Amino acid sequence: MVTGAANGIGRAVALGLAAHGAAVVATDLDGEGCEAVVAASDGRVLAVESDVSDPASVEGAADRTLEWGGRIDALVHCAAVVLHGVDEPRRPWDQWRDVDWDVYLSVNVQGAWNVCRSVAPHMAAQGYGKIVLFSSQAVGAPPALLAPYTASKAAVIGLMRSLAVEVGDKGIRVNAIAPGLILTDRVCAGLTDDYGEAQRARTPLGRLGAPEDLVGPVMFFVSEQSDFVTGQVLTVDGGMVFAL
């Protein structure tokens, strides 16, 4: 089950997992985008429209996944809000409105809690499961003018580690991936040439990330190769955070 699968990292992950033989349920608020993932895949993919900030919607997606596949071996939670506010998506920490904080927290934090709460009991019943949450490199190297986003992604790490401690005895492993600047369509739409070049120059590997760069790390975390790994954060940013 992959959330946020209609575009960006979620889409790349859903298609990548399907290409490697996984049966994938692609969920997103954008139902048409999920259907496009089904059309683009040569594998077994089901599209389910779902809003991660709505507990009932998430529960429905989990139920649909179980009806279709019989079990849920892995949850990859990619859905998130990065830039909220078309008029001014970046602003000083003391100029954010309560409504903006509510959006970041309801989607990025409550959304992560909702999907884990809906899926983990089924994994516990089968005695096995992998949960991969997406945090951000911003937690380790906070950018200016994005305080609520950074705070929400730090909360995801706290949730991940708490769950790892509490559900390990049920056979469930919980880990997180912290991407750096990834060139999704949405990021590219708001990225200036100067900023993009500055970030590329700061990256030891000499380029910015593509959504497909996250497929391998996800595959590791959902595979048997990571059966003795839980509570960990893997940064995928081309080494940028260490070169700051």
Backbone as a ProteinNet text record, in pm:
[ID]
protein_1_A
[PRIMARY]
MVTGAANGIGRAVALGLAAHGAAVVATDLDGEGCEAVVAASDGRVLAVESDVSDPASVEGAADRTLEWGGRIDALVHCAAVVLHGVDEPRRPWDQWRDVDWDVYLSVNVQGAWNVCRSVAPHMAAQGYGKIVLFSSQAVGAPPALLAPYTASKAAVIGLMRSLAVEVGDKGIRVNAIAPGLILTDRVCAGLTDDYGEAQRARTPLGRLGAPEDLVGPVMFFVSEQSDFVTGQVLTVDGGMVFAL
[TERTIARY]
85.6	0	89.2	75.5	157.7	66.2	85.4	6.7	78.6	1.4	61.5	113.3	45.5	98.8	65	-10.9	-53	57.6	158	264.1	391.6	498.4	623	683.4	732.1	798.8	703.9	581.6	485.6	458.7	445.5	422.7	542.2	662.8	782.9	794.7	763.5	771.6	668.3	545.2	440.6	477	522.6	560.8	683.4	778.8	899.5	871.2	787.9	753.2	676.4	583	506.4	596.8	694.7	786.9	870.5	888.7	965.4	875.6	750	663.3	569	569.7	478.9	338.5	238.9	101.4	83.7	51.6	54.4	-83.8	-124	-242.5	-193.6	-225.9	-182.9	-294.7	-272.1	-374.8	-331.8	-430.1	-402.5	-536.1	-533.5	-651.9	-688.7	-588.7	-606.7	-634.9	-761.9	-799.1	-759	-772.1	-734	-584.3	-506.4	-362.7	-327.6	-401.9	-379.7	-416	-523.9	-561.7	-453.8	-387.8	-278.5	-160.7	-139.6	-34.5	-67.9	-193.6	-237.1	-210.3	-245.1	-226.9	-79.2	6.9	149.7	224.5	161.4	229.8	203.6	306	289.4	256.5	255	232.5	90.3	73	-58.4	-76.3	-158.2	-177.8	-326.7	-371.6	-509.5	-508	-592.2	-603.1	-715.6	-687.3	-787.8	-776.7	-883.3	-884.1	-899.1	-811.1	-812.7	-745.8	-799.8	-746.1	-682.2	-549.5	-481.2	-517.7	-567	-605.1	-742	-813.2	-947.5	-940.4	-954.1	-941	-1034.6	-1158.1	-1253.4	-1210.4	-1157	-1109.8	-991.9	-901.3	-784.9	-827.7	-920.4	-969.5	-1034.1	-1107	-1167.9	-1064.6	-955.8	-848.7	-782	-762	-702.3	-794.2	-924.1	-1020.3	-1021.8	-1016.3	-1016.5	-889.9	-778.4	-652.2	-662.2	-720.9	-736	-831.4	-937.9	-1032.3	-964.4	-879.9	-814.8	-696.9	-614.2	-490.5	-486.6	-580.6	-585.4	-499.6	-399	-309.9	-236.2	-173.1	-91	46.6	142.3	278.5	360.3	328.4	408.3	321.9	350.9	291.4	403.9	393.3	489.6	411.9	434.8	355.3	430.9	393	459.6	377.2	248.3	161.1	204.2	209.6	252.1	222.1	218.7	214.5	353.6	410.2	543	529.9	468.8	448.7	299.8	251.5	109.5	92.9	2.7	-21.8	32	-54.1	-10.7	42.7	-17.1	23	160.9	191.9	319.5	356.3	407	432.5	551.9	634.4	747.3	736.1	758.6	751.1	824.7	863	930	844.7	910.6	843.2	725.6	734.6	629.7	519.9	524.6	421.4	330.9	353.7	264.3	132.4	23.2	-109.3	-144.4	-236.9	-281.6	-335.9	-406.1	-465.4	-357.5	-242.2	-132.3	-75	-51.5	-2.7	-99.4	-229.2	-328.8	-317.7	-292.3	-279.8	-158.1	-44	77.9	62	4.3	-8.1	-112.6	-224.4	-330.5	-288.9	-212.5	-169.7	-41.1	61	193.3	206.3	141.3	153.4	31.8	-87	-207.2	-225.5	-188	-198.8	-113.4	9.9	97.8	38.9	-14.5	-77.7	-198.6	-280	-400.1	-367	-267.8	-237.7	-175.2	-90	-29.8	-136.2	-226.4	-331.6	-424.6	-445.4	-535.2	-470.7	-339.1	-270.1	-202	-142.7	-62.7	-138.2	-265.2	-335.1	-343.6	-358.6	-364	-227.4	-122.3	12.5	38.8	-5.7	13.7	-57.7	-176.7	-253.7	-184.1	-111.7	-40.3	102.8	145.5	277.2	393.2	364.6	471.6	424.2	514.5	482.4	597.9	599.9	700.4	628.5	665.1	610.8	726	711	811.7	743.6	785.9	732.8	833.5	782.9	871.6	881.6	1003.2	1033.6	1099.5	1205.7	1273.3	1412.3	1501.4	1634.4	1625.5	1513.4	1494.4	1504	1476.6	1485.6	1629.9	1723.3	1864.2	1932.3	1878.1	1934.8	1819.1	1757.1	1633.8	1652.3	1566.2	1570	1500.8	1535.3	1465.8	1325.4	1235.6	1102.1	1006.8	1037.5	947.8	930.9	912	906.4	799.1	674	573.7	601.1	654.6	689.6	798.6	903.5	1014.8	969.6	887.7	837.4	752.5	670.3	583.9	665.5	772.2	854.7	940.4	975	1042.5	947.9	821.4	721.9	706.3	719.9	710.6	819.8	940.1	1048.6	1016.7	962	923.2	817.5	719	615.1	674.8	761.7	824.1	898.3	977.9	1057.8	970.5	865.4	773.6	705.4	660.6	596.4	694.3	817.5	917.2	935	935.2	950	827	709.3	586	534.8	569.4	512.9	616.1	739.6	843.3	811.7	750.7	719.3	605.4	542.5	437.2	493	624.9	686.4	681.9	656.1	645.3	770.6	831.6	947.3	902	946.9	906.1	1030.9	1045.3	1161.3	1116.8	1209.9	1178.1	1287	1246.7	1339	1329	1444.2	1449.9	1510.9	1429.1	1483.1	1535.6	1631.6	1674.2	1586.9	1644	1569.2	1550.7	1426.9	1393.8	1314.8	1354.6	1296	1165.2	1064	929.3	871.8	759.8	697.6	662.5	611.7	571.4	691.4	800.7	921.9	976.4	981.3	1035.5	953.6	822.3	736.6	770.5	822.3	853.8	1002	1085	1230	1293.1	1363.2	1433.4	1565.2	1613.8	1740.1	1855.3	1858.9	1968.8	1968	1849.2	1840.9	1875.5	1823.2	1852.1	1999.9	2065.2	2208.2	2287.9	2245.8	2315.3	2305.5	2187.5	2170.2	2248.6	2251.1	2328.5	2476.3	2525.7	2667.2	2705.5	2608.8	2635.3	2628.2	2587.2	2566.8	2691.7	2754.7	2876.8	2862.8	2746	2728.6	2702	2693	2689.9	2558.1	2450.1	2318.8	2212.1	2093.2	1979.4	1908.2	1824.7	1761.1	1641.9	1614.6	1495.1	1404.7	1273.2	1184	1228.1	1283.3	1325.7	1440.6	1512.2	1621.2	1570.9	1442.2	1386.7	1337.2	1328.8	1274.7	1363.6	1493.9	1586.2	1582	1591.1	1581.2	1449.6	1339.9	1211.5	1212.9	1265.5	1269.4	1350.1	1458.3	1535.9	1451.1	1382.9	1306.7	1186.4	1128.1	1011.7	1050.3	1178	1222.8	1270.3	1296.1	1349.3	1491.9	1558.6	1695.5	1703.3	1591.1	1590.1	1516.8	1506.5	1428.9	1485.5	1613.2	1671.2	1698.8	1621.6	1636.4	1502.3	1499.7	1378.5	1416.4	1330.7	1354.3	1460.4	1492.8	1603.6	1555.1	1638.3	1613	1724.8	1688.8	1786	1773.5	1879.2	1880.2	1922.8	1843.6	1871.3	1877.3	1998	2011.8	2140.7	2206.5	2331.3	2445.3	2429.4	2534.1	2527.1	2420.8	2413.9	2418.8	2347.6	2338.5	2474.6	2565.9	2698.6	2796.1	2754.6	2842.8	2806.1	2707	2662.9	2769.4
-118.5	0	123.4	206.2	325.8	447.2	537.9	660.9	770.8	871.1	978.7	930.4	830.6	760.2	824.7	933	991.2	1067.8	1111.3	1189.9	1182.7	1238.8	1253.8	1124.3	1129.4	1013.7	896.1	921.1	812.3	738.3	811.8	749.1	662.4	717.2	641.6	514.9	525	408.8	303.9	347	251.8	178.5	252.7	190	101.2	145	65.8	-65.1	-60.9	-183.7	-279.4	-224.5	-309.3	-372.8	-297.2	-349.5	-464.5	-468.2	-575.7	-686.4	-687.4	-799.9	-784.1	-669.6	-650.3	-617.5	-665.3	-621.7	-493	-383.4	-250.2	-186.4	-132.4	-47.5	96.4	173.7	312.9	403.2	473.6	560.2	705.7	792.1	935.4	1008.3	1133.9	1218.4	1240.8	1233.5	1247.6	1110.3	1076.3	945.5	924.9	1028.3	1016.1	991.1	1055.4	1032.4	888.9	829.9	688.5	597.9	631.4	552.6	560.8	675.6	690.3	601.3	580.1	487.9	346	308.3	175.8	159.7	262	255.6	249	312.2	316.7	192.5	111.3	-4.6	-131.3	-214.8	-346.8	-451.3	-408.3	-501.4	-498	-551.1	-560.5	-441.4	-344.7	-222	-190.2	-151.7	-108.5	36.7	119.7	260.4	278.3	349.8	378.8	525.8	600.5	740.7	748.9	823.5	829.7	957.2	1014	1134	1093.6	1103.8	1054.6	1133.6	1255.8	1335	1297.4	1210	1165.5	1020.3	994	856.3	757.2	798.4	707.5	673.2	771.3	747.5	651.4	669.1	580.4	439	427.7	295.7	225.8	302.9	245.7	196.7	271	229.5	101.7	91.2	-30.6	-150.3	-129.3	-237.9	-281.1	-183.7	-215.7	-293.1	-255.8	-326.1	-471.2	-494.1	-630.5	-711.8	-649	-719.1	-761.9	-676.6	-700.8	-795.7	-775.7	-853	-958.7	-952.5	-1054	-1024.9	-937.9	-903.2	-773.9	-714.2	-595.4	-624.1	-650.2	-680.1	-554.2	-447.1	-325.4	-202.3	-99.9	32.2	130.7	203.2	308.3	439.6	523.3	645.1	764.6	804.7	916.2	1044.6	1035.4	1152.4	1261	1385	1495.8	1629.2	1732.1	1870.2	1928.6	1983.6	2045.9	2197.4	2255.8	2400.6	2429.1	2490.5	2523.6	2674.7	2719	2861.8	2913.3	2920.6	2960.4	3103.4	3190.4	3330.4	3350.6	3275.4	3292	3161.7	3062.8	2931.1	2926.3	3030.3	3039.3	3171.7	3166.2	3289.4	3271.5	3382.3	3371.4	3296.2	3235	3145.5	3211.5	3343	3409.1	3468.6	3441.8	3493.5	3384	3262.2	3154	3165.1	3135.3	3141.5	3007.2	3011.3	2887.5	2789.2	2841.3	2753.6	2681.2	2746.3	2681	2566.7	2593.9	2489.3	2371.7	2402.7	2295.3	2204.8	2263.3	2183	2091.9	2147.9	2066.7	1954.4	1986.3	1884.9	1779.6	1821.9	1725.3	1627.8	1675.1	1587.3	1513.2	1586.2	1525.1	1443.8	1486.6	1414.5	1325.7	1386.4	1306.4	1205.5	1244.6	1151.4	1028.5	1048.4	933.9	845.6	909.6	833.4	756.3	820.2	754.5	627.8	635.8	518.7	407.1	444.7	341.8	274.7	354.8	300.7	207	234.8	151.8	22.4	24.5	-89.8	-179.7	-121.4	-199	-313.7	-297	-410.6	-532.8	-510.1	-622	-688.8	-608.5	-665	-745.2	-693.7	-764.5	-898.7	-902	-1026.3	-1131.9	-1089.1	-1185.2	-1208.3	-1131.4	-1151.7	-1098.3	-1006.5	-955.4	-829.4	-734.9	-615.9	-518.7	-437.8	-332.9	-199.4	-100.8	33.8	128.9	204.8	303.3	439.8	530.3	666	759.8	864.7	962.9	1086.8	1114.9	1237.7	1332.8	1401.1	1493.5	1525.8	1552.1	1601.6	1732.4	1802.7	1931	1918.5	1801.6	1782.8	1796.5	1743.6	1751.2	1878.7	1941.5	2066.2	2159.1	2219.9	2296.9	2413.8	2423.6	2539.8	2657.6	2777.1	2894.5	2902.2	2960.7	2998.2	2880.8	2765.6	2649.4	2581.6	2660.2	2605.3	2498.4	2518.1	2414.5	2284.9	2295.3	2173.9	2096.9	2166.9	2101.6	2039.2	2111.1	2057.7	1933.3	1935.7	1820.3	1697.8	1717.5	1604.3	1551.5	1638.1	1590.7	1503.8	1542.2	1462.9	1324.1	1314.6	1183.8	1090.3	1142.8	1059.6	1014.5	1104.2	1065.6	956.9	969.9	867.8	735.5	740	617.8	543.1	614.6	548.7	495.8	568	519.1	390.6	389.5	269	152.6	180.5	73.3	3.5	81.3	24	-57.6	-8.7	-68.9	-186.8	-193.4	-300.7	-402.4	-386.3	-481.4	-623.8	-639.9	-775.5	-838.3	-760.9	-813.8	-850.2	-838.8	-870	-756.2	-634.5	-518.5	-432.6	-403.2	-313.8	-178.1	-71.7	64	149.2	206.5	289.7	413.2	503.6	626.8	659.4	728.3	780	932.2	997.9	1144.3	1192.9	1224.2	1269.8	1412.7	1442.4	1580.1	1646.6	1737.5	1806.3	1710.9	1669.9	1573.8	1645.4	1626.6	1700.3	1637.3	1648.6	1611.2	1722.8	1696.3	1799.4	1922.8	1900.5	2014	2096	2028.4	2100.3	2179.9	2117.8	2185.7	2309.7	2304	2417.3	2541.6	2521.7	2635.8	2658.6	2590.1	2596.2	2692.9	2793.7	2884.9	2822	2865.1	2810.8	2837.4	2956.7	2992	2905.6	2885.4	2804.8	2659.3	2608	2470.4	2447.3	2541.4	2527.9	2537.3	2624.2	2636.9	2508	2446	2320.7	2207.1	2205.4	2102	2114.6	2238.3	2260.9	2217.9	2217.1	2177.2	2026.4	1954.4	1810.3	1735.1	1655.5	1584.2	1498.7	1441.1	1357.5	1438.3	1570.1	1656.3	1668.6	1623.5	1638.9	1639.3	1683.1	1674.5	1541.5	1505.5	1374.9	1368.8	1249.1	1220.2	1130.1	1132.1	1044.4	898.4	855.1	715.7	679.7	779.9	753.2	699.4	712.9	664.6	521	466.2	330.6	227.2	233.5	136.6	135.6	251.8	253.8	196.5	227.3	170.3	19	-28.9	-173.3	-244	-182	-240.9	-251.5	-144.1	-143.6	-238.1	-263.1	-352.1	-497.2	-522.2	-657.9	-731.8	-860.2	-940.7	-900.5	-827.7	-784.6	-689.3	-629	-534.3	-590.3	-721.6	-781.4	-752.6	-716	-684.7	-534.8	-456.1	-310.4	-248	-168.5	-95.1	29.7	130.8	255.1	344.6	323.4	395.1	498.7	601.3	703	697	678.1	676.1	805.8	885.5	1009.7	980.5	1028.3	1006.7	1144	1200.8	1338.3	1362	1255.8	1272.8	1324.3	1318	1363.2	1509.8	1579.7	1723.8	1762.9	1688	1727.5	1725.5	1642.5	1634	1735.4	1802.3	1899.1	2043.2	2060.2	2195.7	2267.8
0	0	0	-104.2	-120.5	-120.4	-25.1	-22.3	-100	-141.5	-220.6	-353.9	-410.7	-527.6	-661	-661.1	-788.6	-858.7	-784	-846.3	-763.8	-819.3	-745.7	-695.8	-573.3	-513.8	-501.4	-458.1	-441.4	-570.8	-679.4	-810.2	-849.2	-833.9	-869.6	-786.3	-657.4	-568.9	-607.8	-632.5	-670.4	-799.4	-899.3	-1026.1	-1009.3	-928.1	-906.6	-836.5	-734.1	-662.7	-753.2	-831.1	-922.4	-1027.4	-1076.2	-1177.1	-1123.5	-991.8	-929.3	-874.1	-917	-886.7	-770.2	-703.7	-590.9	-640.4	-568.1	-590.1	-510.8	-578.4	-517.7	-519.6	-405.7	-398.7	-393.2	-496	-507	-457.6	-346.4	-290.9	-297.8	-315.9	-321.4	-322.1	-281.1	-291.8	-437.8	-524.3	-668.6	-729.1	-737.6	-789.1	-933.7	-1015.8	-1156.6	-1170.4	-1083.6	-1086.1	-1053.4	-960.7	-926.9	-1043.5	-1113.1	-1230.5	-1337.9	-1347.7	-1443.8	-1407	-1277.6	-1233.1	-1277.2	-1262.3	-1307.1	-1456.4	-1533.8	-1679.1	-1717.5	-1638	-1670.2	-1625.6	-1543.1	-1486.5	-1566.6	-1574	-1634.2	-1528.1	-1402.7	-1292.7	-1241.6	-1122.2	-1059.7	-965.8	-1008.7	-932.4	-924.5	-804.9	-783.4	-739	-799	-761.3	-660.6	-552.2	-449.9	-411.5	-430.1	-388.9	-237.6	-173.1	-26.8	21.9	129.4	193.1	325.1	336.1	455.9	580.7	564.4	681.1	735.9	666.1	705.4	751.7	882.3	932.8	864.2	838.2	774.7	632.5	561.4	425.2	424.6	519.3	528.2	564.7	657.7	697	578.3	498.1	378.8	279.3	264	173.1	222	353	409.1	387.6	408.7	386.9	240.6	150.4	7.1	-29.9	31.1	6.8	50.2	166.2	217.2	130.8	84.8	-2.5	-132	-183.7	-313.1	-302.2	-199.9	-190.6	-82.7	11.6	116.3	237.3	223.1	333.1	297.3	396	372.9	430.8	344.4	389.3	413.6	340.3	353.1	331.8	409.7	392.9	364.8	254.7	222.2	217.3	317.3	332	276.1	154.4	85.8	86.9	112.3	103.5	201.3	152.4	238.4	171.9	254.2	206.4	224.3	117	124.9	130.2	29.3	24.4	25.4	133.9	144.8	137.6	51.8	39.1	-92.5	-192.2	-325.6	-324.9	-241.8	-241.1	-179.9	-74	-4.7	66.4	-8.4	50.7	144.2	145.4	238.7	314.3	444.9	522.7	654.8	722.3	851.4	952.6	1050.1	1144.2	1215	1244.7	1321.8	1235	1104.7	1015.2	959.2	1003.5	962.2	1037.5	969.7	1030.6	1093.2	1187.4	1251.1	1147.8	1047.9	947	867.4	847	775.9	859.5	987	1076.5	1078.5	1079.6	1083.5	961.6	844.3	722.3	730.4	767.2	777	878.9	993.7	1098.2	1063.3	1003.2	972.8	863.6	765.6	656.4	691.9	733.8	751.4	878.8	986.1	1113.5	1137.9	1141.2	1162.4	1049.9	927.5	815.6	835.9	882.7	910	1019.2	1123	1231.3	1179.9	1095.7	1044.5	966.4	877.2	794.9	879	973.7	1060.3	1146.1	1199.9	1286.3	1209.2	1081.5	1001.7	955	934.8	874.8	977.3	1080.1	1175.5	1242.1	1280.8	1341.8	1250.5	1121.3	1026.7	1014.3	1016.5	1014.4	1141	1254	1380.9	1379	1320	1314.4	1230	1127.5	1042.7	1090.1	1192.3	1252.3	1172	1078.3	991.7	920.9	905.5	827.1	822.9	719.3	702.8	684	762.8	749.4	719.3	611.2	572.2	566.1	652.4	653.2	586.9	524.6	463.1	550.5	594.1	666.4	566.7	606.1	515.7	566.6	472.4	506.2	582.7	568.5	636.5	788	841.9	986.8	1033.5	956.2	993.1	948	844.5	791.8	756.4	857.8	835.8	739.4	638.6	550.2	617.4	576.7	627.8	568.6	643	595.7	576.6	634.9	624.4	760.4	865	1000.8	1020	975.1	1000.3	925.2	803.8	729.7	802.8	843.7	911.9	1042.7	1118.2	1245.2	1222.6	1118.3	1092.1	1053.2	977.8	936.4	1051.1	1147.5	1267.9	1350.2	1353.5	1426	1365.3	1233.4	1167.6	1219	1240.3	1293.1	1434.9	1516.1	1650.9	1651.1	1563.9	1552.3	1507.7	1408.1	1356.4	1466.5	1544.4	1648	1761.5	1794.7	1897.4	1852.4	1727.6	1675	1668.5	1626.9	1617.1	1751.3	1859.1	1993.1	2031.9	1995.3	2044.9	1963	1835.3	1752.4	1706.6	1751.5	1711.3	1751.7	1869.3	1914.9	1837.1	1748.5	1660.9	1523.2	1507.8	1379	1279.4	1327.7	1239.1	1251.5	1138.4	1135.1	1083.2	1148.2	1111.6	1091.8	974.1	942.4	864.7	841.8	768.9	668.2	563.9	463.1	465.3	461.8	462.6	331.6	231.9	103.5	112.7	26.4	8.3	-96.2	-172.1	-277.1	-394.7	-416.9	-522	-631.1	-753.9	-865.8	-912.8	-829.7	-870	-956.6	-1020.9	-1104.7	-1022.1	-900.4	-816.7	-772.2	-738.7	-699.1	-817.1	-932.4	-1051	-1087.5	-1063.1	-1097.1	-1015.7	-894.3	-809.3	-789	-867.1	-848.3	-948.3	-898	-987.9	-1032	-1146.7	-1197.8	-1101.3	-1044.6	-954.3	-828.9	-771.7	-649.4	-679	-789.1	-826.1	-848.7	-915.6	-941	-811.2	-720.6	-592.2	-512	-513.6	-440.6	-505.9	-638.1	-707.6	-673.9	-669.9	-642.1	-501	-408.8	-270.6	-251.4	-355.1	-343	-388.9	-302.1	-340	-465.5	-488.8	-607.4	-733.5	-720.7	-837.4	-909.8	-849.2	-911.6	-803.7	-840.6	-750.6	-772.3	-677.2	-681.9	-775.9	-824	-902.3	-819.3	-843.4	-767.8	-770.6	-882.8	-896	-802	-751.6	-657.4	-524.2	-498.9	-372.8	-380.8	-501.5	-517.7	-450.1	-472.4	-412.9	-261.3	-195.8	-50.1	1.6	-66.6	-24.5	-39.9	-151.8	-174	-65.9	-20.9	88.6	214.6	249.6	373.9	371.4	254.7	250.4	222.9	197.5	165.7	290.3	273.8	383.3	419.4	331.3	359.1	478.5	515.2	627.3	748.8	758.6	867.6	1006.4	1016.2	1146.9	1160.1	1085.9	1088.4	1125.1	1230.2	1266.6	1344.8	1337.4	1408.7	1347.8	1220.2	1157.2	1055	1035.1	933	829.8	704.1	595	515.4	515.1	438	294.5	200.4	57.9	-8.5	-12.8	-61.7	-138.9	-182.7	-256	-171.4	-38.9	52	89.4	46.8	68.4	216.1	300.9	441.3	509.9	461.1	521.7	463	357.1	292	326.3	414.1	449	529.6
[MASK]
++++++++++++++++++++++++++++++++++++++++++++++++++++++++++++++++++++++++++++++++++++++++++++++++++++++++++++++++++++++++++++++++++++++++++++++++++++++++++++++++++++++++++++++++++++++++++++++++++++++++++++++++++++++++++++++++++++++++++++++++++++

